[in-house]
mmCIF file of C-alpha atoms in Angstrom:
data_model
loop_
_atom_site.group_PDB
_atom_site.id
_atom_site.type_symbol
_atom_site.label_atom_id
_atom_site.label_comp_id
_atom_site.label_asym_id
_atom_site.label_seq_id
_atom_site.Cartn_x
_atom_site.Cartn_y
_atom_site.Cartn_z
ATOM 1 C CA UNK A 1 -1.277 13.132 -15.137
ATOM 2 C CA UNK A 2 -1.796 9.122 -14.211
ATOM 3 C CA UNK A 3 -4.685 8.046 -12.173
ATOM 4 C CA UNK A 4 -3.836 5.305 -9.702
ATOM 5 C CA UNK A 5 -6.158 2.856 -7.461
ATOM 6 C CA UNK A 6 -3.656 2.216 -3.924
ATOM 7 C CA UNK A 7 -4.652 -0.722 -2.277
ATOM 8 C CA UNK A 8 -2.936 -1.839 1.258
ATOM 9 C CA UNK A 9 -3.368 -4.552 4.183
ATOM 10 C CA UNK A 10 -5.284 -7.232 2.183
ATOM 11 C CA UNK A 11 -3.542 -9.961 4.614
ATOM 12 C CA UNK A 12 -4.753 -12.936 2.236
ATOM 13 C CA UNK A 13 -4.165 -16.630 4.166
ATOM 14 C CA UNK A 14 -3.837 -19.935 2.785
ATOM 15 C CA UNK A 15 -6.662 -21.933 2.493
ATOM 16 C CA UNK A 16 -8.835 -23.039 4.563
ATOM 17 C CA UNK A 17 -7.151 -20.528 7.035
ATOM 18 C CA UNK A 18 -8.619 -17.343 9.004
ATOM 19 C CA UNK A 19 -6.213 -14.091 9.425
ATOM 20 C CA UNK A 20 -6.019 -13.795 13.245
ATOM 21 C CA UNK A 21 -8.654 -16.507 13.871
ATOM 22 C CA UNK A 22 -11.541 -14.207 12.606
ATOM 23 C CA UNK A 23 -11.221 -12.399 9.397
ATOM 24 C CA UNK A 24 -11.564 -14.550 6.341
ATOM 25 C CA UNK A 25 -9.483 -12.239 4.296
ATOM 26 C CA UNK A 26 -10.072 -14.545 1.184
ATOM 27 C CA UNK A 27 -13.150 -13.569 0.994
ATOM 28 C CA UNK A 28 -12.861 -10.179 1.731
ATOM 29 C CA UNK A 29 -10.210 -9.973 -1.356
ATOM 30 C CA UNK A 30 -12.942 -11.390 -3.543
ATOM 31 C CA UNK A 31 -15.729 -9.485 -2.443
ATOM 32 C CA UNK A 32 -13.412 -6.345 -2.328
ATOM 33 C CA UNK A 33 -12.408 -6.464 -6.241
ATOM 34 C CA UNK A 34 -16.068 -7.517 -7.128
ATOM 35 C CA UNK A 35 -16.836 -3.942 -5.262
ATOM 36 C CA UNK A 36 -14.222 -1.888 -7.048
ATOM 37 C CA UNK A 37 -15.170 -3.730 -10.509
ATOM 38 C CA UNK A 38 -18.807 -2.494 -9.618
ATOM 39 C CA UNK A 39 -17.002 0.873 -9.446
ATOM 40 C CA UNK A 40 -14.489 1.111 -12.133
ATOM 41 C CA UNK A 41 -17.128 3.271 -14.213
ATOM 42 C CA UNK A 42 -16.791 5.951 -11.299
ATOM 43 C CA UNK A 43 -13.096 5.805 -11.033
ATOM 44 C CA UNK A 44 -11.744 5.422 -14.318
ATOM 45 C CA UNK A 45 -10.025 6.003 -15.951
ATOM 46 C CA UNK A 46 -7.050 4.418 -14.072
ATOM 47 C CA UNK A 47 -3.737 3.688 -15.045
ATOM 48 C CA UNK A 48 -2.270 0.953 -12.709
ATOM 49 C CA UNK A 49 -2.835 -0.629 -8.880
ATOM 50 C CA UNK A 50 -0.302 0.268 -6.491
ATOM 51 C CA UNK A 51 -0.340 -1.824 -3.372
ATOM 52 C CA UNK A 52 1.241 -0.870 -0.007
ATOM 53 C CA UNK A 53 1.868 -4.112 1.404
ATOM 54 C CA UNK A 54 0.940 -6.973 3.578
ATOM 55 C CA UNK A 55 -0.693 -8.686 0.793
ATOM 56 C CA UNK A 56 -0.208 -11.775 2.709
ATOM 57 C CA UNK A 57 -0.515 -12.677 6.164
ATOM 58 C CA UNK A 58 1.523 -15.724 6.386
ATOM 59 C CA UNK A 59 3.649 -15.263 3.805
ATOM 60 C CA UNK A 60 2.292 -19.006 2.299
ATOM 61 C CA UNK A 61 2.421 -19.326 -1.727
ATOM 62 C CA UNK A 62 -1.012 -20.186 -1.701
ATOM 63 C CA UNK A 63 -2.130 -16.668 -0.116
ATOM 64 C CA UNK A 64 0.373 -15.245 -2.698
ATOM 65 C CA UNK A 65 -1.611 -17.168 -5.422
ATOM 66 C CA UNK A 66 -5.009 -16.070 -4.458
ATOM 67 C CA UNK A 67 -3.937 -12.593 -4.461
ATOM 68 C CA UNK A 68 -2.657 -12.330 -7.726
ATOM 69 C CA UNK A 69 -5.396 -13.955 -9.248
ATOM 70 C CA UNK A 70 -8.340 -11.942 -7.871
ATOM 71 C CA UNK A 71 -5.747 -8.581 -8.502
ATOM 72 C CA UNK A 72 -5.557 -9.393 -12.037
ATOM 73 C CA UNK A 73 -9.055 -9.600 -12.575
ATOM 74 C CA UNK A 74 -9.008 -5.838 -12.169
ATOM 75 C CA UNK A 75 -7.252 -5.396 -15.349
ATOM 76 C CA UNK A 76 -4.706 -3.169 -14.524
ATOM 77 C CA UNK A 77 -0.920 -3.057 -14.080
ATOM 78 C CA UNK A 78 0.254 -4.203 -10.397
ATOM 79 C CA UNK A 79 2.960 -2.485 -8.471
ATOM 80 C CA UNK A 80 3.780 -4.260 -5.128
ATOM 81 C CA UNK A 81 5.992 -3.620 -1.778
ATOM 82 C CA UNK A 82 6.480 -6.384 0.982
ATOM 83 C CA UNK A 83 4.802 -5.252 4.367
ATOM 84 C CA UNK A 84 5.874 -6.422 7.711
ATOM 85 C CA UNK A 85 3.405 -9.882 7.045
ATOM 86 C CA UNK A 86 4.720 -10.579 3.871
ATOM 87 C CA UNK A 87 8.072 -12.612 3.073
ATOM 88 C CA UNK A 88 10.133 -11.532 -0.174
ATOM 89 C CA UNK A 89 10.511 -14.978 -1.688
ATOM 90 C CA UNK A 90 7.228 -16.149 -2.247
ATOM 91 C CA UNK A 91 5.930 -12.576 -3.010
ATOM 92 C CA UNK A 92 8.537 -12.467 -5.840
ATOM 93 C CA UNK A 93 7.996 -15.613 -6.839
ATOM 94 C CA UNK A 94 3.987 -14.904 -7.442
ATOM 95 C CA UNK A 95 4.722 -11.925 -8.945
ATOM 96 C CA UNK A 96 7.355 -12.909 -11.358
ATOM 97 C CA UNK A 97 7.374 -12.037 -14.752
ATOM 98 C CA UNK A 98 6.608 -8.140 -13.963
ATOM 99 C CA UNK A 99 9.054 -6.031 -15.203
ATOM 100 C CA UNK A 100 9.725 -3.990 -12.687
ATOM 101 C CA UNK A 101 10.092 -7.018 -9.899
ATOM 102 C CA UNK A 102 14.142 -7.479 -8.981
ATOM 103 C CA UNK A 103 15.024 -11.079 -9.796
ATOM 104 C CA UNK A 104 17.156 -11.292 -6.012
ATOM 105 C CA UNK A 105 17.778 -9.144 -2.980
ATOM 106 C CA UNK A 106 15.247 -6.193 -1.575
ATOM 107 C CA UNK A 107 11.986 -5.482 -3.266
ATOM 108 C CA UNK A 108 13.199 -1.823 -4.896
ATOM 109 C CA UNK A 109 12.243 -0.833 -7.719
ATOM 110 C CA UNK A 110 10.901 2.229 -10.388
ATOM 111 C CA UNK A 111 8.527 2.508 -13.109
ATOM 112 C CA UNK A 112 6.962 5.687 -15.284
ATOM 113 C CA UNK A 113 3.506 5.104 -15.766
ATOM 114 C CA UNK A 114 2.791 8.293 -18.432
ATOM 115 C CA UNK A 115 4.662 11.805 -16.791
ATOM 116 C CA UNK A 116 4.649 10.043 -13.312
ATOM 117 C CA UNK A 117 7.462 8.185 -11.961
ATOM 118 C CA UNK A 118 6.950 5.498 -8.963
ATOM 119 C CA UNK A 119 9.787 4.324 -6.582
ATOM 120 C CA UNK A 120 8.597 1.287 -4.851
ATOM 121 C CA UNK A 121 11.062 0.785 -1.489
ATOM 122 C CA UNK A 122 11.433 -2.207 0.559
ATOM 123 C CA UNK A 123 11.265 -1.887 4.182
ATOM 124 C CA UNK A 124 10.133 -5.335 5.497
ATOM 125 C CA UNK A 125 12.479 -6.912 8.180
ATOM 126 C CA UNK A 126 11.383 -10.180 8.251
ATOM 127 C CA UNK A 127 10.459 -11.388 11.971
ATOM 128 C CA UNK A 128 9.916 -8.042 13.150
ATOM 129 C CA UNK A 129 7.049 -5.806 12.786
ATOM 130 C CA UNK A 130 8.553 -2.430 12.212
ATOM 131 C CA UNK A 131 10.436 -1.795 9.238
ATOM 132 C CA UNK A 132 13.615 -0.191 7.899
ATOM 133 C CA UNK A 133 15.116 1.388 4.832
ATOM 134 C CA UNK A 134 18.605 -0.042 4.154
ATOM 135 C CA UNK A 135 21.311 2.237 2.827
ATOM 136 C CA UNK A 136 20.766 0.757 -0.743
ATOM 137 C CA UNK A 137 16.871 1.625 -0.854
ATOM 138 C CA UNK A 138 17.771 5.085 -0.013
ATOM 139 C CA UNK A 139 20.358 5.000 -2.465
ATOM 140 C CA UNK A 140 17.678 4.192 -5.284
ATOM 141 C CA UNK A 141 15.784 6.748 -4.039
ATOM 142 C CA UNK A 142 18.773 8.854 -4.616
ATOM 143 C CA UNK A 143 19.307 8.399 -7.625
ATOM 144 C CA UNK A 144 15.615 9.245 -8.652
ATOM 145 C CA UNK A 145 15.821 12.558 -7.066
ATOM 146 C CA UNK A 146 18.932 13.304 -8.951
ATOM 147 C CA UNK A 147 17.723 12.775 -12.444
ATOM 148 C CA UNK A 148 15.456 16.624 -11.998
ATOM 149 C CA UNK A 149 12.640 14.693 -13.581
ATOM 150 C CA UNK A 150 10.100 17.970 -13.201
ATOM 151 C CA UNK A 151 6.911 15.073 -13.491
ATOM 152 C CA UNK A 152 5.246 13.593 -10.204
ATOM 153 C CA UNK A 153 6.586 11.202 -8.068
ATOM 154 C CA UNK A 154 5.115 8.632 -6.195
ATOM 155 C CA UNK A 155 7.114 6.718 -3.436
ATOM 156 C CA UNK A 156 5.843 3.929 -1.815
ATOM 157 C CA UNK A 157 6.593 1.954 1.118
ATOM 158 C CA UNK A 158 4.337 -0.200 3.202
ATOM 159 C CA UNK A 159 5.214 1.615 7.089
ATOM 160 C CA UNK A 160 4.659 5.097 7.396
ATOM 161 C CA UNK A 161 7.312 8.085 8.021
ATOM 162 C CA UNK A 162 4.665 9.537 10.612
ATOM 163 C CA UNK A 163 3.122 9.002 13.828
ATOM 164 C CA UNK A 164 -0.270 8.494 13.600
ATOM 165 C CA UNK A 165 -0.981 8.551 17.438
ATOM 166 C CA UNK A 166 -2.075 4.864 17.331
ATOM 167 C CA UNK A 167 0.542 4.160 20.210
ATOM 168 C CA UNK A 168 0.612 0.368 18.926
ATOM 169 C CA UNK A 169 1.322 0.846 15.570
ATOM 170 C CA UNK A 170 3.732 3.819 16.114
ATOM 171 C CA UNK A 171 6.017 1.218 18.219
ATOM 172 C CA UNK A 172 6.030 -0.925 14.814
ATOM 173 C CA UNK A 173 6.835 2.287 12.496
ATOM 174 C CA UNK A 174 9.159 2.748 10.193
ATOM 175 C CA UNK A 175 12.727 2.765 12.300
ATOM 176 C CA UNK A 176 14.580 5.361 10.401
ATOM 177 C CA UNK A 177 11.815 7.846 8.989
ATOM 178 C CA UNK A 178 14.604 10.499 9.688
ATOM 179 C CA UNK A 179 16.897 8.757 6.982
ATOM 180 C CA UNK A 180 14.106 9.109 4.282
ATOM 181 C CA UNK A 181 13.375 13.129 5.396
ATOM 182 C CA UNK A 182 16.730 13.999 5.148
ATOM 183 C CA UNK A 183 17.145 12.742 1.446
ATOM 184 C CA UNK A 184 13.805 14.108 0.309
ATOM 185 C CA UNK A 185 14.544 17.516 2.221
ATOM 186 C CA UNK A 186 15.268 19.815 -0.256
ATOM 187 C CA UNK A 187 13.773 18.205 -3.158
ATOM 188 C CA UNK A 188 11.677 20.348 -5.216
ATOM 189 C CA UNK A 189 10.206 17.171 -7.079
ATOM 190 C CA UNK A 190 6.295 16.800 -6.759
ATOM 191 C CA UNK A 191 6.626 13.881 -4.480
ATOM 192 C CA UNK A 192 4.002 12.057 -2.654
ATOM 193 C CA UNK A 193 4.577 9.005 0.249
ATOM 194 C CA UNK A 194 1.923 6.237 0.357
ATOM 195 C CA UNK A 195 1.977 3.796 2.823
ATOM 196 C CA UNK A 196 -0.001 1.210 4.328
ATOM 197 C CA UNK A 197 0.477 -0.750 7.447
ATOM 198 C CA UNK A 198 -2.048 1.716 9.973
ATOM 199 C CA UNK A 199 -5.386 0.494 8.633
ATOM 200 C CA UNK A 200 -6.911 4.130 7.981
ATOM 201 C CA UNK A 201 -6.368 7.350 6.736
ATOM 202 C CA UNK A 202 -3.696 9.687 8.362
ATOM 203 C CA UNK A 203 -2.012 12.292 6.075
ATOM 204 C CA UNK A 204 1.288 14.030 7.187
ATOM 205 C CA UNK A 205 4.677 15.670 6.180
ATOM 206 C CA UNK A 206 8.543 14.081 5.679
ATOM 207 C CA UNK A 207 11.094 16.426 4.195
ATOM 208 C CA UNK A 208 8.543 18.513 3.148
ATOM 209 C CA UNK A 209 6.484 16.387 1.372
ATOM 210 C CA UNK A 210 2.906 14.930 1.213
ATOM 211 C CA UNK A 211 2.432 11.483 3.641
ATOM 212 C CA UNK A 212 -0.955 9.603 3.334
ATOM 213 C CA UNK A 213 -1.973 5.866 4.301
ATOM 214 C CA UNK A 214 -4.878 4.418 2.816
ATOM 215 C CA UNK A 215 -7.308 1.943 4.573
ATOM 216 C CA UNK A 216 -7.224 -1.238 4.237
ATOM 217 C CA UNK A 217 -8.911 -4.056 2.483
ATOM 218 C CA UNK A 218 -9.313 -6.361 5.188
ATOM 219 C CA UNK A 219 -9.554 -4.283 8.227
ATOM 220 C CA UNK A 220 -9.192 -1.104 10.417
ATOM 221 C CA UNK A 221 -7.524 0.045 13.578
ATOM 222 C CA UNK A 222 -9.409 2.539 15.812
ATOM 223 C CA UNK A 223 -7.291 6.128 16.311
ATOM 224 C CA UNK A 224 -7.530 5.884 20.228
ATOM 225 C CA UNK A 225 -3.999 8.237 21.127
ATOM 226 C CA UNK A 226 -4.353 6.948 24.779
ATOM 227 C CA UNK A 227 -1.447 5.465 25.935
ATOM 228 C CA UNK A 228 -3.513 2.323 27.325
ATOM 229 C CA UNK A 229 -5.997 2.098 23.943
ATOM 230 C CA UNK A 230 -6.843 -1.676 23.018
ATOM 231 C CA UNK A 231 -4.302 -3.500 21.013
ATOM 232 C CA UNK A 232 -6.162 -4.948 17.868
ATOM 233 C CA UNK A 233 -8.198 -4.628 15.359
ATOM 234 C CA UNK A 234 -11.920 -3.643 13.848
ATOM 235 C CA UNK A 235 -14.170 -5.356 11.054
ATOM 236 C CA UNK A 236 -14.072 -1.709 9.233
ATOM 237 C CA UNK A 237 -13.902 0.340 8.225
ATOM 238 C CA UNK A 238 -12.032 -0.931 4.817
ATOM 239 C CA UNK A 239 -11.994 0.946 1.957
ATOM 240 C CA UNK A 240 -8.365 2.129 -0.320
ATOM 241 C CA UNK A 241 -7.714 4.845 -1.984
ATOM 242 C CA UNK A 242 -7.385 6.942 -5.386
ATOM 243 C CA UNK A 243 -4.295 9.689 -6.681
ATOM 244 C CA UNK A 244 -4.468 11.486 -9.429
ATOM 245 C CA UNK A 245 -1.101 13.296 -10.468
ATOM 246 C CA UNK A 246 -2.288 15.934 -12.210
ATOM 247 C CA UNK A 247 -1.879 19.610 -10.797
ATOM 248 C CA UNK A 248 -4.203 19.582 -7.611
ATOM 249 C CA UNK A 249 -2.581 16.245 -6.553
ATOM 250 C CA UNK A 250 -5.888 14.562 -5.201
ATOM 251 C CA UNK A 251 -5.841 11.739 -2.937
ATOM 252 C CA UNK A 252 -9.329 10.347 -2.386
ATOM 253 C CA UNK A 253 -10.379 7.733 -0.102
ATOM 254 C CA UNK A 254 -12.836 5.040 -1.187
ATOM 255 C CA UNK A 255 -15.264 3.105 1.324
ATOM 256 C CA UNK A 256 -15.696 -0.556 0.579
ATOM 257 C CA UNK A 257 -18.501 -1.053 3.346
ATOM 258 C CA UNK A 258 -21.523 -1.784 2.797
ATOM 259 C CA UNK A 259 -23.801 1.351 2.257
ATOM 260 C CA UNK A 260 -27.032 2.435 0.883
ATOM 261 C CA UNK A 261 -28.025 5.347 -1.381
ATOM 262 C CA UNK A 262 -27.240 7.535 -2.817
ATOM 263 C CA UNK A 263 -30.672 9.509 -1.602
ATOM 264 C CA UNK A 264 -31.643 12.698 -3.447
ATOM 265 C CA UNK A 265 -31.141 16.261 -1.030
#
């Protein structure tokens, strides 16, 4: 069993810089680790910090800076994929000198962290907001599968292989979900998807196996299935999420909102 903290959608800017004109996501990346070290004795024990994606929004080396800094105060290992905001480059550049980063090309990769194995899968396409996995990230993923490893397996990707009925977000999926079903169809591996990208919790099924998104650091996106439902975004609620790999699989989310209590019954 490993014990992982998931973190997704931190959308850190440069300096001096708000993400979208209104969120100053620096800030929320400080305050946000201050939170979870307030919580650590809660949580732990936890083995490494997986995050989704979009830890940038501009893609600038100075957001890529920030986050690494105020991620490593944490403590733990970091395992990263690009979202749709980030670009590979700089976010392999900030992150070099972890072993599992790829020195060139798409951001694939795996790693055991004690009986669990994680994929990490690249499906940014930079200048466009959906995402796609190419032939050779499926191939890793492949591979993996064929090895019969009987532990856990966590794959992550920053868009989702679901509809979450957020009509907005859905048009900026992931582009070939049905590639990814049909090689984990059949697999009898304990595998579990986590994603980012949808800013909120939406759990689901591809080949079989367990989909969830966690919230997000910086912000949320209201589940509205109309067909006309408000393009953009909402202050909260934030929060990420906790797996443990043991036998019951549990995937917890965590608020990071303000909040008072707890109050006795």
């Amino acid at each position: 069993m490993a014990r992982f903290l998931q973190l997704t959608d931190l959308h850190v800017v440069g300096k001096g810089m708000l993400c979208s004109n209104v969120l100053d996501t620096r800030s929320i990346l400080r305050d946000a680790v201050n939170r979870l070290l307030e919580l650590r004795p809660a949580l732990d024990p936890l083995d490494a910090v997986l995050i989704t994606g979009d830890v940038s929004d501009d893609g600038s080396r100075d957001s890529y800076a920030f986050a690494r800094t105020h991620l490593e105060r944490l403590g733990l290992p970091l395992f990263l994929v690009p979202g749709n905001h980030d670009a590979r480059d700089p976010m392999r550049a900030a992150f070099a000198g972890q072993e599992w980063m790829p020195k060139n090309g798409l951001i694939d990769w795996q790693a055991q962290i004690g009986d669990t194995q994680l994929v990490g899968l690249d499906s940014l396409v930079e200048g466009q907001g959906g995402g796609q996995l190419r032939g050779d990230s499926l191939a890793v993923l492949s591979d993996v599968l064929a090895d019969n490893d009987d532990g856990p397996l966590i794959i992550m990707l920053h868009h989702p292989p679901i509809q979450t009925g957020i009509c907005f977000m859905d048009a900026i999926g992931l582009e070939n979900a049905d590639a990814l079903g049909a090689v984990l169809e059949g697999s009898n591996r304990d595998v579990t998807v986590i994603a980012g990208h949808v800013h909120g919790v939406h759990h689901g099924k591809i080949g079989g196996h367990v989909v969830a998104t966690a919230p997000a650091i910086c912000s949320g996106f209201a589940l509205d299935r109309r067909d006309n439902a408000t393009v953009g975004f909402l202050k909260g609620p934030t929060g990420c999420a906790v797996i443990d790999t043991g036998p019951g699989g549990i995937w917890s989310a965590v608020s990071l909102d303000p909040f008072d209590g707890p109050f006795s019954f």
